């Protein structure tokens, strides 16, 4: 939740003047100056208009999930052998794979989950299947999801799937987000 003190910081980060913000928000420049200096308690509607404009301008500067995602999804099936999946991870130099059933994402398998299973199981790894180590499905976002939302999700999940027209069309990992950020800097 934004606070009044955030207005100046966000405005400066966006590189816009008080006059530009006032014109876009339909309020006076002096009101913005007074808010930023803490000399006035503005009404709710004025503050809402200001934050709406700042939010819209912030989103315009961000990349969308469709600009970050990798369209080639390396995936696995729940009935695949774990040794085959480990080999796939090695081959493509990745540490997690989404698990699909048909065209639907149903879970995820990660190096961490595999290591946990190996360390706690007496079973031979050759007898294990993806379903034995599969984790919950990673989040699926719309292709127009802003990069800050994707970044926040990647704090809690090793990958994010991206949907276009109701179908999974790409994948984003932390590495993909870093690569996209370095391209745009």
JSON list of N, CA and C in Angstrom, two decimals, residues 22-60:
[
{"chain": "A", "resi": 22, "resn": "UNK", "atom": "N", "xyz": [0.86, 16.78, -12.26]},
{"chain": "A", "resi": 22, "resn": "UNK", "atom": "CA", "xyz": [-0.40, 17.49, -11.99]},
{"chain": "A", "resi": 22, "resn": "UNK", "atom": "C", "xyz": [-1.31, 17.49, -13.22]},
{"chain": "A", "resi": 23, "resn": "UNK", "atom": "N", "xyz": [-0.74, 17.69, -14.40]},
{"chain": "A", "resi": 23, "resn": "UNK", "atom": "CA", "xyz": [-1.55, 17.69, -15.64]},
{"chain": "A", "resi": 23, "resn": "UNK", "atom": "C", "xyz": [-2.16, 16.31, -15.88]},
{"chain": "A", "resi": 24, "resn": "UNK", "atom": "N", "xyz": [-1.37, 15.26, -15.70]},
{"chain": "A", "resi": 24, "resn": "UNK", "atom": "CA", "xyz": [-1.87, 13.91, -15.95]},
{"chain": "A", "resi": 24, "resn": "UNK", "atom": "C", "xyz": [-2.92, 13.48, -14.92]},
{"chain": "A", "resi": 25, "resn": "UNK", "atom": "N", "xyz": [-2.77, 13.96, -13.68]},
{"chain": "A", "resi": 25, "resn": "UNK", "atom": "CA", "xyz": [-3.69, 13.57, -12.61]},
{"chain": "A", "resi": 25, "resn": "UNK", "atom": "C", "xyz": [-4.89, 14.52, -12.48]},
{"chain": "A", "resi": 26, "resn": "UNK", "atom": "N", "xyz": [-4.84, 15.65, -13.15]},
{"chain": "A", "resi": 26, "resn": "UNK", "atom": "CA", "xyz": [-5.95, 16.60, -13.06]},
{"chain": "A", "resi": 26, "resn": "UNK", "atom": "C", "xyz": [-6.03, 17.31, -11.73]},
{"chain": "A", "resi": 27, "resn": "UNK", "atom": "N", "xyz": [-4.85, 17.56, -11.13]},
{"chain": "A", "resi": 27, "resn": "UNK", "atom": "CA", "xyz": [-4.79, 18.33, -9.88]},
{"chain": "A", "resi": 27, "resn": "UNK", "atom": "C", "xyz": [-3.78, 19.45, -10.08]},
{"chain": "A", "resi": 28, "resn": "UNK", "atom": "N", "xyz": [-3.75, 20.39, -9.15]},
{"chain": "A", "resi": 28, "resn": "UNK", "atom": "CA", "xyz": [-2.82, 21.50, -9.30]},
{"chain": "A", "resi": 28, "resn": "UNK", "atom": "C", "xyz": [-1.40, 21.10, -8.90]},
{"chain": "A", "resi": 29, "resn": "UNK", "atom": "N", "xyz": [-0.43, 21.79, -9.49]},
{"chain": "A", "resi": 29, "resn": "UNK", "atom": "CA", "xyz": [0.98, 21.55, -9.15]},
{"chain": "A", "resi": 29, "resn": "UNK", "atom": "C", "xyz": [1.22, 21.93, -7.70]},
{"chain": "A", "resi": 30, "resn": "UNK", "atom": "N", "xyz": [0.55, 22.99, -7.23]},
{"chain": "A", "resi": 30, "resn": "UNK", "atom": "CA", "xyz": [0.75, 23.41, -5.85]},
{"chain": "A", "resi": 30, "resn": "UNK", "atom": "C", "xyz": [0.25, 22.35, -4.87]},
{"chain": "A", "resi": 31, "resn": "UNK", "atom": "N", "xyz": [-0.82, 21.62, -5.24]},
{"chain": "A", "resi": 31, "resn": "UNK", "atom": "CA", "xyz": [-1.31, 20.54, -4.37]},
{"chain": "A", "resi": 31, "resn": "UNK", "atom": "C", "xyz": [-0.24, 19.46, -4.26]},
{"chain": "A", "resi": 32, "resn": "UNK", "atom": "N", "xyz": [0.36, 19.09, -5.37]},
{"chain": "A", "resi": 32, "resn": "UNK", "atom": "CA", "xyz": [1.41, 18.07, -5.34]},
{"chain": "A", "resi": 32, "resn": "UNK", "atom": "C", "xyz": [2.59, 18.54, -4.49]},
{"chain": "A", "resi": 33, "resn": "UNK", "atom": "N", "xyz": [2.98, 19.79, -4.66]},
{"chain": "A", "resi": 33, "resn": "UNK", "atom": "CA", "xyz": [4.09, 20.34, -3.86]},
{"chain": "A", "resi": 33, "resn": "UNK", "atom": "C", "xyz": [3.75, 20.29, -2.37]},
{"chain": "A", "resi": 34, "resn": "UNK", "atom": "N", "xyz": [2.52, 20.65, -2.02]},
{"chain": "A", "resi": 34, "resn": "UNK", "atom": "CA", "xyz": [2.11, 20.63, -0.61]},
{"chain": "A", "resi": 34, "resn": "UNK", "atom": "C", "xyz": [2.05, 19.21, -0.05]},
{"chain": "A", "resi": 35, "resn": "UNK", "atom": "N", "xyz": [1.57, 18.26, -0.88]},
{"chain": "A", "resi": 35, "resn": "UNK", "atom": "CA", "xyz": [1.53, 16.86, -0.44]},
{"chain": "A", "resi": 35, "resn": "UNK", "atom": "C", "xyz": [2.95, 16.36, -0.19]},
{"chain": "A", "resi": 36, "resn": "UNK", "atom": "N", "xyz": [3.85, 16.64, -1.15]},
{"chain": "A", "resi": 36, "resn": "UNK", "atom": "CA", "xyz": [5.22, 16.15, -1.04]},
{"chain": "A", "resi": 36, "resn": "UNK", "atom": "C", "xyz": [5.97, 16.77, 0.14]},
{"chain": "A", "resi": 37, "resn": "UNK", "atom": "N", "xyz": [5.61, 17.98, 0.51]},
{"chain": "A", "resi": 37, "resn": "UNK", "atom": "CA", "xyz": [6.28, 18.62, 1.65]},
{"chain": "A", "resi": 37, "resn": "UNK", "atom": "C", "xyz": [5.56, 18.34, 2.98]},
{"chain": "A", "resi": 38, "resn": "UNK", "atom": "N", "xyz": [4.41, 17.63, 2.90]},
{"chain": "A", "resi": 38, "resn": "UNK", "atom": "CA", "xyz": [3.68, 17.29, 4.11]},
{"chain": "A", "resi": 38, "resn": "UNK", "atom": "C", "xyz": [2.87, 18.43, 4.70]},
{"chain": "A", "resi": 39, "resn": "UNK", "atom": "N", "xyz": [2.57, 19.46, 3.90]},
{"chain": "A", "resi": 39, "resn": "UNK", "atom": "CA", "xyz": [1.86, 20.63, 4.42]},
{"chain": "A", "resi": 39, "resn": "UNK", "atom": "C", "xyz": [0.35, 20.57, 4.25]},
{"chain": "A", "resi": 40, "resn": "UNK", "atom": "N", "xyz": [-0.18, 19.48, 3.65]},
{"chain": "A", "resi": 40, "resn": "UNK", "atom": "CA", "xyz": [-1.62, 19.39, 3.44]},
{"chain": "A", "resi": 40, "resn": "UNK", "atom": "C", "xyz": [-2.06, 17.93, 3.53]},
{"chain": "A", "resi": 41, "resn": "UNK", "atom": "N", "xyz": [-3.28, 17.73, 3.99]},
{"chain": "A", "resi": 41, "resn": "UNK", "atom": "CA", "xyz": [-3.93, 16.42, 3.98]},
{"chain": "A", "resi": 41, "resn": "UNK", "atom": "C", "xyz": [-4.92, 16.44, 2.82]},
{"chain": "A", "resi": 42, "resn": "UNK", "atom": "N", "xyz": [-4.56, 15.87, 1.67]},
{"chain": "A", "resi": 42, "resn": "UNK", "atom": "CA", "xyz": [-5.43, 15.96, 0.49]},
{"chain": "A", "resi": 42, "resn": "UNK", "atom": "C", "xyz": [-6.66, 15.05, 0.62]},
{"chain": "A", "resi": 43, "resn": "UNK", "atom": "N", "xyz": [-7.66, 15.33, -0.22]},
{"chain": "A", "resi": 43, "resn": "UNK", "atom": "CA", "xyz": [-8.84, 14.48, -0.20]},
{"chain": "A", "resi": 43, "resn": "UNK", "atom": "C", "xyz": [-8.55, 13.16, -0.92]},
{"chain": "A", "resi": 44, "resn": "UNK", "atom": "N", "xyz": [-9.37, 12.18, -0.64]},
{"chain": "A", "resi": 44, "resn": "UNK", "atom": "CA", "xyz": [-9.18, 10.83, -1.16]},
{"chain": "A", "resi": 44, "resn": "UNK", "atom": "C", "xyz": [-9.13, 10.80, -2.69]},
{"chain": "A", "resi": 45, "resn": "UNK", "atom": "N", "xyz": [-10.04, 11.50, -3.35]},
{"chain": "A", "resi": 45, "resn": "UNK", "atom": "CA", "xyz": [-10.11, 11.46, -4.82]},
{"chain": "A", "resi": 45, "resn": "UNK", "atom": "C", "xyz": [-8.85, 12.00, -5.47]},
{"chain": "A", "resi": 46, "resn": "UNK", "atom": "N", "xyz": [-8.28, 13.06, -4.92]},
{"chain": "A", "resi": 46, "resn": "UNK", "atom": "CA", "xyz": [-7.04, 13.62, -5.48]},
{"chain": "A", "resi": 46, "resn": "UNK", "atom": "C", "xyz": [-5.89, 12.63, -5.34]},
{"chain": "A", "resi": 47, "resn": "UNK", "atom": "N", "xyz": [-5.79, 12.03, -4.16]},
{"chain": "A", "resi": 47, "resn": "UNK", "atom": "CA", "xyz": [-4.71, 11.06, -3.93]},
{"chain": "A", "resi": 47, "resn": "UNK", "atom": "C", "xyz": [-4.88, 9.86, -4.84]},
{"chain": "A", "resi": 48, "resn": "UNK", "atom": "N", "xyz": [-6.11, 9.39, -5.00]},
{"chain": "A", "resi": 48, "resn": "UNK", "atom": "CA", "xyz": [-6.37, 8.25, -5.87]},
{"chain": "A", "resi": 48, "resn": "UNK", "atom": "C", "xyz": [-5.95, 8.56, -7.30]},
{"chain": "A", "resi": 49, "resn": "UNK", "atom": "N", "xyz": [-6.30, 9.73, -7.80]},
{"chain": "A", "resi": 49, "resn": "UNK", "atom": "CA", "xyz": [-5.92, 10.12, -9.18]},
{"chain": "A", "resi": 49, "resn": "UNK", "atom": "C", "xyz": [-4.41, 10.17, -9.33]},
{"chain": "A", "resi": 50, "resn": "UNK", "atom": "N", "xyz": [-3.73, 10.72, -8.33]},
{"chain": "A", "resi": 50, "resn": "UNK", "atom": "CA", "xyz": [-2.26, 10.82, -8.39]},
{"chain": "A", "resi": 50, "resn": "UNK", "atom": "C", "xyz": [-1.64, 9.42, -8.42]},
{"chain": "A", "resi": 51, "resn": "UNK", "atom": "N", "xyz": [-2.06, 8.52, -7.52]},
{"chain": "A", "resi": 51, "resn": "UNK", "atom": "CA", "xyz": [-1.49, 7.18, -7.49]},
{"chain": "A", "resi": 51, "resn": "UNK", "atom": "C", "xyz": [-1.88, 6.36, -8.72]},
{"chain": "A", "resi": 52, "resn": "UNK", "atom": "N", "xyz": [-3.08, 6.59, -9.26]},
{"chain": "A", "resi": 52, "resn": "UNK", "atom": "CA", "xyz": [-3.46, 5.90, -10.50]},
{"chain": "A", "resi": 52, "resn": "UNK", "atom": "C", "xyz": [-2.51, 6.28, -11.63]},
{"chain": "A", "resi": 53, "resn": "UNK", "atom": "N", "xyz": [-2.20, 7.56, -11.75]},
{"chain": "A", "resi": 53, "resn": "UNK", "atom": "CA", "xyz": [-1.28, 8.03, -12.79]},
{"chain": "A", "resi": 53, "resn": "UNK", "atom": "C", "xyz": [0.12, 7.46, -12.56]},
{"chain": "A", "resi": 54, "resn": "UNK", "atom": "N", "xyz": [0.60, 7.51, -11.32]},
{"chain": "A", "resi": 54, "resn": "UNK", "atom": "CA", "xyz": [1.93, 6.98, -11.01]},
{"chain": "A", "resi": 54, "resn": "UNK", "atom": "C", "xyz": [2.00, 5.48, -11.30]},
{"chain": "A", "resi": 55, "resn": "UNK", "atom": "N", "xyz": [0.95, 4.76, -10.97]},
{"chain": "A", "resi": 55, "resn": "UNK", "atom": "CA", "xyz": [0.90, 3.32, -11.25]},
{"chain": "A", "resi": 55, "resn": "UNK", "atom": "C", "xyz": [0.91, 3.03, -12.73]},
{"chain": "A", "resi": 56, "resn": "UNK", "atom": "N", "xyz": [0.12, 3.78, -13.49]},
{"chain": "A", "resi": 56, "resn": "UNK", "atom": "CA", "xyz": [0.06, 3.59, -14.94]},
{"chain": "A", "resi": 56, "resn": "UNK", "atom": "C", "xyz": [1.41, 3.88, -15.57]},
{"chain": "A", "resi": 57, "resn": "UNK", "atom": "N", "xyz": [2.05, 4.98, -15.14]},
{"chain": "A", "resi": 57, "resn": "UNK", "atom": "CA", "xyz": [3.36, 5.34, -15.68]},
{"chain": "A", "resi": 57, "resn": "UNK", "atom": "C", "xyz": [4.42, 4.31, -15.29]},
{"chain": "A", "resi": 58, "resn": "UNK", "atom": "N", "xyz": [4.34, 3.76, -14.09]},
{"chain": "A", "resi": 58, "resn": "UNK", "atom": "CA", "xyz": [5.29, 2.74, -13.65]},
{"chain": "A", "resi": 58, "resn": "UNK", "atom": "C", "xyz": [5.15, 1.49, -14.51]},
{"chain": "A", "resi": 59, "resn": "UNK", "atom": "N", "xyz": [3.92, 1.09, -14.80]},
{"chain": "A", "resi": 59, "resn": "UNK", "atom": "CA", "xyz": [3.70, -0.11, -15.61]},
{"chain": "A", "resi": 59, "resn": "UNK", "atom": "C", "xyz": [4.14, 0.08, -17.05]},
{"chain": "A", "resi": 60, "resn": "UNK", "atom": "N", "xyz": [4.06, 1.31, -17.56]},
{"chain": "A", "resi": 60, "resn": "UNK", "atom": "CA", "xyz": [4.50, 1.57, -18.94]},
{"chain": "A", "resi": 60, "resn": "UNK", "atom": "C", "xyz": [5.99, 1.32, -19.09]}
]
